[in-house]
Coordinates of C-alpha atoms and ligand atoms in Angstrom, one line a residue:
Chain A
M1 CA -10.4 3.2 -43.2
H2 CA -12.2 0.0 -42.1
N3 CA -14.2 -0.8 -39.1
Y4 CA -11.6 -1.3 -36.4
L5 CA -13.4 -1.5 -33.1
H6 CA -16.7 -3.3 -33.1
I7 CA -19.0 -3.6 -30.1
E8 CA -22.1 -5.6 -30.6
N9 CA -25.0 -6.0 -28.0
A10 CA -22.5 -5.6 -25.1
K11 CA -24.1 -6.0 -21.7
M12 CA -22.4 -5.6 -18.4
V13 CA -24.0 -7.0 -15.2
F14 CA -22.2 -6.7 -11.9
D15 CA -22.7 -9.0 -9.0
T16 CA -23.2 -6.9 -5.9
K17 CA -24.1 -7.6 -2.3
K18 CA -27.6 -6.5 -3.1
G19 CA -27.9 -8.8 -6.1
K20 CA -27.3 -8.2 -9.8
F21 CA -26.8 -4.7 -11.1
T22 CA -27.1 -4.1 -14.8
A23 CA -24.7 -1.2 -15.6
L24 CA -24.7 -1.4 -19.4
T25 CA -27.1 -3.0 -21.9
D26 CA -27.4 -3.1 -25.7
I27 CA -24.2 -1.2 -26.5
N28 CA -23.6 -1.2 -30.2
L29 CA -20.8 0.9 -31.6
T30 CA -18.4 0.7 -34.5
V31 CA -15.3 2.8 -34.6
K32 CA -13.0 3.3 -37.6
Q33 CA -9.3 3.2 -37.3
G34 CA -7.9 6.6 -36.3
E35 CA -11.3 7.9 -35.3
F36 CA -11.6 10.0 -32.1
I37 CA -14.7 9.2 -30.1
A38 CA -15.8 11.2 -27.1
L39 CA -18.0 9.4 -24.5
I40 CA -20.2 11.7 -22.6
G41 CA -22.9 11.1 -20.0
H42 CA -23.9 11.8 -16.5
S43 CA -21.8 10.5 -13.6
G44 CA -22.3 6.9 -12.8
C45 CA -23.9 6.0 -16.1
G46 CA -21.2 3.5 -17.1
K47 CA -18.6 5.3 -19.1
S48 CA -15.7 3.8 -17.2
T49 CA -17.3 0.4 -17.4
L50 CA -17.5 0.7 -21.2
L51 CA -13.9 1.8 -21.4
N52 CA -12.8 -1.1 -19.2
L53 CA -14.5 -3.5 -21.5
V54 CA -12.6 -2.1 -24.5
A55 CA -9.4 -2.2 -22.5
G56 CA -10.1 -5.8 -21.8
L57 CA -9.8 -5.3 -18.0
T58 CA -13.3 -6.8 -17.7
S59 CA -15.3 -9.0 -20.0
P60 CA -18.9 -8.4 -21.0
T61 CA -21.6 -10.5 -19.4
D62 CA -23.1 -10.7 -22.9
G63 CA -22.2 -9.5 -26.4
I64 CA -19.0 -9.3 -28.4
L65 CA -16.2 -6.8 -28.6
L66 CA -13.9 -7.1 -31.6
L67 CA -10.7 -5.2 -32.3
S68 CA -9.3 -5.6 -35.8
E69 CA -11.7 -8.5 -36.2
R70 CA -10.3 -10.4 -33.2
E71 CA -12.2 -10.8 -30.0
I72 CA -10.9 -8.7 -27.1
S73 CA -10.0 -11.4 -24.5
G74 CA -7.7 -9.3 -22.2
P75 CA -5.7 -6.1 -21.9
G76 CA -2.6 -5.4 -23.9
P77 CA -0.1 -2.7 -24.3
E78 CA -1.4 -1.8 -27.8
R79 CA -4.4 -0.4 -25.9
A80 CA -3.0 2.2 -23.5
V81 CA -5.3 3.4 -20.7
V82 CA -5.2 6.7 -18.9
F83 CA -7.1 5.7 -15.7
Q84 CA -9.6 8.0 -14.1
N85 CA -7.7 7.9 -10.8
H86 CA -4.3 8.0 -12.6
S87 CA -3.1 4.7 -11.0
L88 CA 0.5 5.6 -10.6
L89 CA 2.7 3.3 -8.6
P90 CA 3.6 5.3 -5.5
W91 CA 7.0 3.6 -5.0
L92 CA 8.3 4.6 -8.4
T93 CA 9.2 8.2 -9.4
C94 CA 7.3 9.9 -12.2
F95 CA 10.2 8.8 -14.5
G96 CA 10.0 5.3 -13.1
N97 CA 6.3 5.0 -13.8
V98 CA 6.6 6.1 -17.4
Y99 CA 9.8 4.1 -17.9
L100 CA 8.0 0.9 -16.8
A101 CA 5.6 1.2 -19.7
V102 CA 8.3 2.3 -22.2
E103 CA 10.5 -0.6 -21.2
R104 CA 7.7 -3.0 -21.7
V105 CA 6.7 -1.8 -25.1
F106 CA 10.1 -0.9 -26.6
G107 CA 12.6 -2.8 -24.3
A108 CA 13.1 -5.7 -26.6
R109 CA 14.1 -3.6 -29.6
E110 CA 15.8 -0.5 -28.2
A111 CA 18.8 0.3 -26.1
K112 CA 18.4 1.7 -22.6
A113 CA 19.6 5.2 -23.6
K114 CA 16.8 5.3 -26.2
L115 CA 14.2 4.1 -23.7
K116 CA 15.3 6.9 -21.3
E117 CA 15.0 9.4 -24.1
R118 CA 11.5 8.3 -24.8
T119 CA 10.5 8.5 -21.2
Q120 CA 12.0 12.0 -20.8
A121 CA 10.3 13.2 -24.0
A122 CA 6.9 12.0 -22.8
L123 CA 7.3 13.8 -19.5
E124 CA 8.5 17.0 -21.3
L125 CA 5.4 16.8 -23.5
V126 CA 3.1 17.1 -20.5
G127 CA 5.3 19.7 -19.0
L128 CA 6.7 17.7 -16.2
A129 CA 10.4 17.5 -17.0
H130 CA 11.1 19.3 -13.7
A131 CA 9.2 16.9 -11.6
M132 CA 10.6 13.8 -13.2
H133 CA 12.4 12.5 -10.1
K134 CA 9.6 13.1 -7.7
H135 CA 7.3 10.4 -6.3
P136 CA 3.6 10.6 -7.0
G137 CA 3.0 11.4 -3.3
E138 CA 4.9 14.6 -3.8
I139 CA 3.0 16.1 -6.7
S140 CA -0.4 17.6 -7.2
G141 CA -3.5 15.7 -8.5
G142 CA -3.2 17.5 -11.9
M143 CA 0.4 16.6 -12.2
K144 CA -0.4 12.9 -11.4
Q145 CA -2.9 12.9 -14.1
R146 CA -0.4 14.3 -16.5
V147 CA 2.1 11.6 -15.6
G148 CA -0.7 9.1 -16.4
I149 CA -1.1 10.7 -19.8
A150 CA 2.6 10.7 -20.4
R151 CA 2.7 7.0 -19.6
A152 CA 0.0 6.2 -22.1
L153 CA 1.3 8.4 -24.9
A154 CA 4.9 7.1 -24.4
M155 CA 3.6 3.6 -25.3
E156 CA 2.6 4.8 -28.8
P157 CA -0.5 2.7 -28.7
K158 CA -2.8 1.8 -31.5
V159 CA -5.8 2.5 -29.3
L160 CA -5.8 5.2 -26.7
L161 CA -8.4 4.9 -23.9
L162 CA -8.7 8.1 -21.8
D163 CA -10.9 8.2 -18.8
E164 CA -11.5 11.9 -17.9
P165 CA -7.8 12.6 -18.5
F166 CA -8.0 16.3 -18.0
G167 CA -10.5 16.3 -15.1
A168 CA -8.2 17.6 -12.4
L169 CA -6.4 20.3 -14.5
D170 CA -6.8 24.0 -14.6
A171 CA -8.3 25.5 -17.8
L172 CA -4.9 26.7 -19.1
T173 CA -3.0 23.4 -18.7
R174 CA -6.1 21.6 -20.0
A175 CA -6.2 23.6 -23.2
G176 CA -2.5 23.0 -23.8
L177 CA -2.8 19.3 -23.3
Q178 CA -5.9 19.1 -25.5
D179 CA -3.9 20.7 -28.3
E180 CA -1.0 18.3 -27.7
L181 CA -3.4 15.4 -27.7
M182 CA -5.0 16.5 -31.0
R183 CA -1.6 16.8 -32.6
I184 CA -0.3 13.4 -31.4
V185 CA -3.5 11.6 -32.4
Q186 CA -3.3 13.2 -35.8
E187 CA 0.4 12.1 -36.2
T188 CA 0.1 8.6 -34.8
H189 CA -3.4 7.9 -36.1
A190 CA -4.3 6.3 -32.8
T191 CA -7.9 5.3 -32.4
T192 CA -9.1 7.2 -29.4
L193 CA -11.9 6.7 -26.9
M194 CA -12.1 9.5 -24.4
V195 CA -14.5 9.9 -21.5
T196 CA -15.3 13.4 -20.6
H197 CA -17.8 15.6 -18.8
D198 CA -16.8 18.7 -20.7
V199 CA -19.0 19.5 -23.7
D200 CA -16.5 21.9 -25.2
E201 CA -13.8 19.4 -25.0
A202 CA -15.9 16.7 -26.6
V203 CA -16.8 18.9 -29.6
L204 CA -13.3 20.3 -30.0
L205 CA -11.5 17.0 -30.0
S206 CA -13.8 14.3 -31.4
D207 CA -15.0 13.0 -34.7
R208 CA -18.1 11.6 -33.0
I209 CA -19.7 12.1 -29.7
V210 CA -21.3 9.1 -28.1
M211 CA -23.9 10.2 -25.6
M212 CA -25.1 7.8 -23.0
T213 CA -28.4 7.6 -21.2
N214 CA -28.5 7.4 -17.4
G215 CA -28.0 4.2 -15.5
P216 CA -28.9 1.7 -14.4
A217 CA -29.0 -0.3 -17.6
A218 CA -27.5 2.6 -19.5
T219 CA -27.1 2.5 -23.2
I220 CA -26.0 4.7 -26.1
G221 CA -28.7 7.4 -26.5
E222 CA -27.4 9.3 -29.5
V223 CA -24.3 9.6 -31.6
L224 CA -23.4 13.0 -32.9
D225 CA -21.2 13.5 -35.9
V226 CA -18.7 16.3 -35.3
D227 CA -18.1 17.4 -38.9
L228 CA -15.8 20.3 -38.2
P229 CA -12.7 20.4 -40.4
R230 CA -9.3 19.7 -39.0
P231 CA -6.9 21.0 -37.9
R232 CA -9.2 22.7 -35.5
D233 CA -8.3 25.9 -33.7
R234 CA -10.1 26.6 -30.5
L235 CA -10.1 30.4 -31.1
K236 CA -11.6 30.2 -34.6
L237 CA -14.2 27.6 -33.4
A238 CA -15.5 30.1 -30.9
E239 CA -16.8 32.2 -33.8
N240 CA -18.1 29.1 -35.8
A241 CA -21.8 28.8 -35.8
H242 CA -21.8 25.1 -36.6
Y243 CA -19.6 24.5 -33.5
H244 CA -22.2 26.2 -31.4
H245 CA -24.9 24.2 -33.0
L246 CA -23.2 20.9 -32.2
R247 CA -22.4 22.1 -28.6
G248 CA -26.1 22.9 -28.2
Q249 CA -27.1 19.5 -29.3
V250 CA -25.0 17.8 -26.7
L251 CA -26.2 20.1 -24.0
E252 CA -29.8 19.5 -25.1
F253 CA -29.2 15.7 -24.8
L254 CA -27.6 16.0 -21.4
Y255 CA -29.8 18.6 -19.8
Q256 CA -33.2 18.2 -21.4
K257 CA -33.6 14.7 -22.7
H258 CA -31.7 13.0 -19.9
M259 CA -31.5 15.3 -17.0
K260 CA -30.1 13.5 -14.1
K261 CA -32.6 13.6 -11.2
A262 CA -31.0 15.1 -8.1
A263 CA -30.5 12.2 -5.7
Chain B
M1 CA -34.3 38.4 40.3
S2 CA -30.9 38.6 41.8
A3 CA -30.1 41.1 44.5
V4 CA -26.7 41.9 43.0
T5 CA -27.0 43.9 39.8
F6 CA -24.4 44.0 37.3
N7 CA -23.2 47.3 35.9
E8 CA -21.7 46.8 32.5
G9 CA -20.1 50.2 32.5
S10 CA -18.2 49.6 35.7
L11 CA -17.0 46.3 34.5
K12 CA -15.5 47.9 31.4
D13 CA -13.8 50.5 33.6
I14 CA -12.2 47.8 35.7
M15 CA -11.0 45.9 32.6
N16 CA -9.4 49.0 31.1
K17 CA -7.8 50.3 34.2
P18 CA -4.1 49.5 34.3
D19 CA -3.4 47.4 37.3
T20 CA 0.2 48.4 37.6
V21 CA 2.2 51.5 37.2
P22 CA 1.2 53.8 34.3
A23 CA 2.3 52.3 31.0
S24 CA 3.9 55.5 29.9
A25 CA 6.8 55.0 32.3
A26 CA 8.3 52.1 30.4
P27 CA 8.7 53.5 26.9
V28 CA 10.5 56.5 28.3
E29 CA 13.1 54.3 29.8
T30 CA 13.8 52.3 26.6
Q31 CA 14.0 55.4 24.5
A32 CA 16.6 56.9 26.8
K33 CA 18.8 53.9 26.9
P34 CA 18.5 51.6 23.8
R35 CA 19.6 48.1 24.8
P36 CA 20.2 45.0 22.7
T37 CA 17.2 42.7 22.5
P38 CA 17.6 40.0 25.1
Y39 CA 18.6 36.6 23.5
F40 CA 15.3 34.9 24.3
E41 CA 13.4 37.6 22.4
T42 CA 15.3 37.2 19.2
E43 CA 14.0 34.8 16.6
R44 CA 16.6 32.2 17.3
G45 CA 16.1 32.5 21.0
L46 CA 12.4 32.1 20.6
A47 CA 12.9 29.0 18.5
L48 CA 15.2 27.6 21.1
L49 CA 12.7 28.3 23.8
E50 CA 9.9 26.7 21.8
S51 CA 12.0 23.6 21.1
F52 CA 12.7 23.4 24.8
G53 CA 9.0 23.7 25.4
N54 CA 8.2 20.9 23.0
F55 CA 11.0 18.8 24.5
F56 CA 9.6 19.1 28.0
R57 CA 6.0 18.5 26.8
A58 CA 7.2 15.3 25.1
T59 CA 9.5 14.0 27.9
L60 CA 7.7 15.2 31.0
P61 CA 4.9 12.6 31.1
P62 CA 7.3 9.6 30.6
V63 CA 9.7 10.9 33.2
I64 CA 6.9 11.3 35.7
G65 CA 5.7 7.8 34.9
I66 CA 9.1 6.3 35.4
A67 CA 9.5 8.2 38.7
L68 CA 6.2 6.9 40.0
F69 CA 7.1 3.4 39.0
I70 CA 10.4 3.6 40.9
L71 CA 8.6 5.0 43.9
L72 CA 6.0 2.2 43.8
W73 CA 8.8 -0.3 43.6
Q74 CA 10.5 1.3 46.6
I75 CA 7.3 1.2 48.6
V76 CA 6.7 -2.5 47.7
S77 CA 10.2 -3.5 48.6
A78 CA 10.3 -1.5 51.8
S79 CA 7.0 -2.9 53.0
G80 CA 8.3 -6.4 52.6
G81 CA 11.0 -5.9 55.3
D82 CA 14.1 -8.1 55.1
S83 CA 12.5 -10.8 52.9
G84 CA 11.0 -8.2 50.5
L85 CA 12.0 -7.5 46.9
P86 CA 15.3 -5.7 46.5
G87 CA 14.7 -1.9 46.2
P88 CA 15.7 0.3 43.2
A89 CA 19.0 1.4 44.8
K90 CA 20.2 -2.1 45.7
T91 CA 19.3 -3.3 42.2
W92 CA 21.1 -0.4 40.6
E93 CA 24.3 -1.2 42.6
A94 CA 24.0 -4.8 41.5
A95 CA 23.5 -3.8 37.9
K96 CA 26.6 -1.5 38.0
A97 CA 28.7 -4.4 39.3
L98 CA 27.2 -6.7 36.7
F99 CA 27.8 -4.5 33.7
A100 CA 31.3 -3.5 34.9
D101 CA 32.5 -6.8 33.4
P102 CA 29.8 -8.1 31.0
F103 CA 32.0 -10.4 29.0
Y104 CA 33.8 -12.6 31.5
D105 CA 33.8 -16.3 31.0
N106 CA 34.4 -18.7 33.9
G107 CA 33.4 -22.0 32.3
P108 CA 30.0 -23.4 31.1
N109 CA 27.6 -22.1 33.8
D110 CA 29.2 -18.8 34.7
K111 CA 29.4 -16.3 31.9
G112 CA 29.0 -12.5 31.9
I113 CA 25.6 -10.9 31.2
G114 CA 26.9 -9.7 27.8
W115 CA 27.4 -13.3 26.6
N116 CA 24.0 -14.3 27.8
I117 CA 22.4 -11.4 25.9
L118 CA 24.3 -12.2 22.8
H119 CA 23.3 -15.9 23.0
S120 CA 19.7 -15.0 23.3
L121 CA 19.9 -12.5 20.4
Y122 CA 21.7 -15.1 18.3
R123 CA 18.9 -17.7 18.9
V124 CA 16.2 -15.2 18.2
G125 CA 18.0 -14.1 15.0
A126 CA 18.5 -17.6 13.8
G127 CA 15.0 -18.9 14.6
F128 CA 13.4 -15.8 13.4
G129 CA 15.5 -15.7 10.2
L130 CA 14.5 -19.2 9.3
A131 CA 10.9 -18.3 10.0
A132 CA 11.2 -15.3 7.6
L133 CA 13.0 -17.4 5.0
V134 CA 10.1 -19.9 5.0
G135 CA 7.2 -17.6 5.9
I136 CA 7.7 -14.8 3.4
P137 CA 7.6 -16.9 0.2
L138 CA 4.8 -19.0 1.7
G139 CA 2.8 -15.9 2.6
F140 CA 3.2 -14.6 -1.0
M141 CA 2.0 -17.8 -2.4
I142 CA -0.9 -18.1 -0.1
G143 CA -1.9 -14.5 -0.9
R144 CA -1.6 -15.1 -4.7
F145 CA -3.2 -18.5 -5.1
A146 CA -6.6 -19.0 -3.6
F147 CA -6.2 -22.8 -3.8
L148 CA -3.2 -22.8 -1.6
S149 CA -4.8 -20.4 0.7
G150 CA -7.8 -22.7 1.1
M151 CA -5.4 -25.6 1.7
M152 CA -3.3 -23.9 4.3
A153 CA -6.1 -22.1 6.2
P154 CA -7.2 -25.0 8.4
I155 CA -3.6 -26.0 9.2
I156 CA -2.7 -22.4 10.2
S157 CA -5.7 -21.8 12.3
L158 CA -5.1 -25.1 14.1
L159 CA -1.4 -24.6 14.8
R160 CA -1.3 -20.9 15.4
P161 CA -2.9 -20.8 18.8
V162 CA -0.7 -23.5 20.2
S163 CA 1.4 -22.2 23.1
P164 CA 5.1 -21.9 21.9
L165 CA 6.5 -24.1 24.7
A166 CA 4.3 -27.0 23.7
W167 CA 6.6 -27.3 20.6
L168 CA 9.7 -27.8 22.8
P169 CA 9.3 -31.5 23.5
I170 CA 8.7 -32.2 19.8
G171 CA 11.9 -30.3 19.0
L172 CA 13.9 -32.2 21.7
Y173 CA 12.5 -35.5 20.5
V174 CA 13.3 -34.8 16.8
F175 CA 16.7 -33.1 17.2
K176 CA 17.9 -34.8 20.4
E177 CA 19.7 -31.6 21.3
T178 CA 18.6 -28.4 23.1
E179 CA 20.1 -25.9 20.8
P180 CA 18.2 -26.8 17.6
A181 CA 15.2 -27.5 19.8
S182 CA 15.1 -23.9 21.0
L183 CA 15.6 -22.6 17.5
W184 CA 12.7 -24.7 16.4
V185 CA 10.5 -23.2 19.1
I186 CA 11.4 -19.7 18.0
F187 CA 10.8 -20.7 14.4
I188 CA 7.4 -22.3 14.8
S189 CA 6.0 -19.6 17.1
S190 CA 7.2 -16.6 15.1
I191 CA 6.4 -17.9 11.6
W192 CA 2.6 -17.3 11.8
P193 CA 2.5 -13.5 11.9
I194 CA 4.9 -13.4 8.9
I195 CA 2.8 -15.7 6.9
L196 CA -0.5 -14.1 7.8
N197 CA 0.5 -10.5 7.3
T198 CA 2.3 -11.2 4.0
A199 CA -0.7 -13.1 2.7
A200 CA -3.1 -10.4 3.8
G201 CA -0.8 -7.8 2.1
V202 CA -0.8 -9.7 -1.2
S203 CA -4.5 -10.1 -1.3
R204 CA -4.9 -6.4 -0.6
V205 CA -2.8 -5.1 -3.4
P206 CA -5.0 -2.4 -4.9
Q207 CA -6.8 -3.5 -8.1
D208 CA -5.6 -0.3 -9.7
Y209 CA -2.0 -1.3 -9.5
L210 CA -2.8 -4.8 -10.8
N211 CA -4.7 -3.2 -13.7
V212 CA -1.6 -1.2 -14.7
A213 CA 0.3 -4.5 -14.7
R214 CA -2.4 -6.1 -16.9
V215 CA -2.6 -3.3 -19.4
L216 CA 1.2 -3.3 -19.7
N217 CA 1.1 -7.1 -19.8
L218 CA 4.1 -7.3 -17.5
S219 CA 6.0 -10.5 -16.9
E220 CA 5.3 -12.4 -13.6
W221 CA 8.8 -11.3 -12.4
K222 CA 8.2 -7.6 -13.2
I223 CA 4.8 -7.9 -11.5
F224 CA 6.5 -9.3 -8.4
T225 CA 9.4 -6.8 -8.2
R226 CA 7.5 -3.7 -9.4
I227 CA 4.1 -4.1 -8.0
L228 CA 3.5 -7.0 -5.6
F229 CA 6.6 -6.7 -3.5
P230 CA 6.6 -2.9 -2.9
S231 CA 2.9 -3.0 -2.3
V232 CA 3.2 -5.8 0.3
L233 CA 6.3 -4.5 2.0
P234 CA 4.5 -2.4 4.7
H235 CA 2.4 -5.4 5.6
L236 CA 5.5 -7.6 5.5
M237 CA 7.2 -5.2 7.9
T238 CA 4.3 -5.4 10.3
G239 CA 4.5 -9.2 10.2
I240 CA 8.2 -9.1 10.9
R241 CA 7.8 -6.7 13.8
L242 CA 5.1 -8.9 15.4
S243 CA 7.1 -12.0 14.7
M244 CA 10.2 -10.6 16.3
G245 CA 8.2 -9.6 19.3
V246 CA 6.9 -13.2 19.7
A247 CA 10.4 -14.6 19.2
W248 CA 11.8 -12.4 21.9
L249 CA 8.9 -13.3 24.3
V250 CA 9.5 -17.0 23.7
I251 CA 13.2 -17.1 23.9
V252 CA 13.4 -16.4 27.7
A253 CA 10.9 -19.1 28.4
A254 CA 12.6 -21.6 26.1
E255 CA 16.0 -20.9 27.6
M256 CA 14.7 -21.4 31.1
L257 CA 13.8 -25.0 30.1
T258 CA 16.8 -25.8 27.9
G259 CA 19.5 -24.2 30.0
G260 CA 23.1 -23.7 29.1
T261 CA 23.3 -20.0 28.1
G262 CA 21.1 -17.1 27.4
L263 CA 19.0 -14.6 29.4
G264 CA 16.4 -17.2 30.2
F265 CA 18.9 -19.6 31.5
W266 CA 20.5 -16.8 33.5
V267 CA 17.2 -15.9 35.1
W268 CA 16.6 -19.5 36.2
D269 CA 20.2 -19.8 37.4
E270 CA 19.9 -16.7 39.5
W271 CA 16.6 -18.0 40.9
N272 CA 18.5 -21.1 42.0
N273 CA 21.1 -18.8 43.6
L274 CA 18.3 -16.7 45.1
N275 CA 19.8 -13.6 43.7
V276 CA 16.7 -11.6 43.2
E277 CA 18.5 -8.4 42.2
H278 CA 19.8 -10.2 39.1
I279 CA 16.3 -11.5 38.2
L280 CA 15.0 -7.9 38.4
I281 CA 17.9 -6.8 36.2
A282 CA 17.2 -9.6 33.7
I283 CA 13.6 -8.4 33.5
F284 CA 14.8 -4.9 32.7
V285 CA 17.3 -6.1 30.2
V286 CA 14.7 -8.3 28.4
G287 CA 12.3 -5.3 28.3
I288 CA 14.9 -2.8 27.0
I289 CA 16.2 -5.1 24.3
G290 CA 12.7 -5.9 23.2
L291 CA 11.9 -2.2 23.1
L292 CA 15.0 -1.5 21.0
L293 CA 14.2 -4.3 18.5
E294 CA 10.7 -3.0 18.1
Q295 CA 11.8 0.6 17.7
G296 CA 14.5 -0.3 15.2
L297 CA 12.1 -2.3 13.1
M298 CA 9.5 0.6 13.3
L299 CA 12.2 2.9 12.0
I300 CA 12.9 0.6 9.0
A301 CA 9.2 0.1 8.4
K302 CA 8.7 3.9 8.2
R303 CA 11.1 4.0 5.2
F304 CA 8.9 1.6 3.3
N305 CA 5.6 3.4 3.7
Y306 CA 4.6 5.2 0.5
E307 CA 1.1 6.4 1.4
Ligands
ATP401 N1 -17.0 -3.4 -10.0 C1 -18.3 -3.0 -9.8 N2 -19.2 -3.7 -9.1 C2 -20.4 -3.2 -8.9 N3 -20.9 -2.1 -9.5 C3 -20.1 -1.4 -10.3 C4 -18.7 -1.8 -10.5 N4 -18.1 -0.9 -11.3 C5 -19.1 0.0 -11.6 N5 -20.3 -0.3 -11.0 C6 -21.5 0.5 -11.1 O1 -21.8 0.7 -12.5 C7 -22.3 2.0 -12.7 C8 -21.4 2.7 -13.7 O2 -20.1 2.9 -13.1 P1 -19.0 3.7 -13.9 O3 -17.8 3.8 -13.0 O4 -18.8 3.0 -15.2 O5 -19.6 5.1 -14.1 P2 -19.0 6.4 -14.9 O6 -19.9 6.7 -15.9 O7 -17.6 6.2 -15.2 O8 -19.1 7.5 -13.7 P3 -18.2 8.8 -13.4 O9 -18.4 9.8 -14.5 O10 -18.6 9.2 -12.1 O11 -16.8 8.2 -13.5 C9 -22.3 2.7 -11.4 O12 -23.6 2.6 -10.9 C10 -21.4 1.8 -10.5 O13 -21.9 1.9 -9.2
MG402 MG1 -15.8 6.9 -14.5

């Protein structure tokens, strides 16, 4: 396992109508291949901004981002993104949305029937086989999010970037998808960066939790090693003292050291 | 302090007092002779009644509006005496005669109204079709490439406000014939809404959709067919609708000047014949066809709206 993703002194400044706004500064992070990183921090601190930098959708004002020792110069299908606002194309069905991605990644090598099979399998995985031929406008917010997840997973990416992928889901669906995600990541060894607001989710899924300070000019405050053995079982963890200790540390960071002042 | 005092108790008494025969009388009757529920109290009957109600609520105001319009028309024509405008009844009779044989053909300057309508529609279709053929790709390019947009902006803002008929002499001079000249006028006056709306649509494609395209690294062709085109389509339809409206406005004026065939020519011809009924009919025909075109395009546009 070598250092796969490397972020050095990354800084992100936005040009706004009111002048320059420094969203991120001094971001330093090294991620090993196959590692699962959870990004946690208060709303508006710059988690999505950091994820967009890794996705290559924006370039840093300053600093370097390396993936496999090559500078990230733009987005690419080996880095799949589950967008915070799902970003489905409203004129394509759920199937069409996933198929567009599958076709792009596997279209050159595989026959149409196989591509359709992959699409269908991805939708079944997120429990949406029945809504396959509906348009995004006809399904609920949680279902849209799941289509977004299916689209990313179907691409079998090397790097999986998830921006609050389970935010709009009920607890039961969320738990099911968390388990699926753990299984898939373990199977495919995808390097994963996941933004979340959910402390339990962060501890359950990740190898390390990156905790960010509040913006403006947010940076990485602490990094917590989650040294719980895998495979993890949510029921057994509930009785695990170390799990609760880790959970407590994240909560302490968020609610004591970096309490967000009420606006 | 008011002189009249208000006794709450007595008010309640009044409210509770039955103002008709005692209520107990009615149930006795229904019990004695059970009758089938009247149709308008059944579920289907009620639904029918309600849909009738909705229908009247929707149609009543326009019907009243049209009736008032006809009344006003009648008053205006009656107050003019013998030299006044023809009234609704007289115009209606003339229209019936006119539409009894819409497709007669007695040589160059004497054709049925049907032919004139078809000629006008053909010119609008051809001129507008050319405008779409040029305007849509141009709009896409202007929306996609800032350089081109900067290049075209001054030309468009200069030419767009020019009155359509000012283009007619240019057309006559260049083409030496009236037919292509009137197509040219339609073309040049209806191309602007198509270009501008398409370009605006392209520059307003949500960044989220473009991000999807970038993450997937889609080919330009896929970006166009899967993202740009569907996203711009509603704007494009608006452009087409406005453009068609302009074309239909302009055709009558253009045909008045170029002559030969078409509704515009017909209006002018009937003016020379002093047949005012026919001019009024022409106005209605132009209005109704314009309305139908607009409604038809709206219907199509609705199908392409995904929001
Ligand atoms: N394109 C932009 N232009 C200007 N400012 C921006 C832009 N994108 C983000 N910001 C600002 O950067 C900061 C971080 O935004 P970001 O979306 O990364 O937050 P976040 O941590 O993802 O929040 P949330 O948890 O609510 O999604 C915010 O203050 C936001 O206003
Ligand atoms: Mg965010």
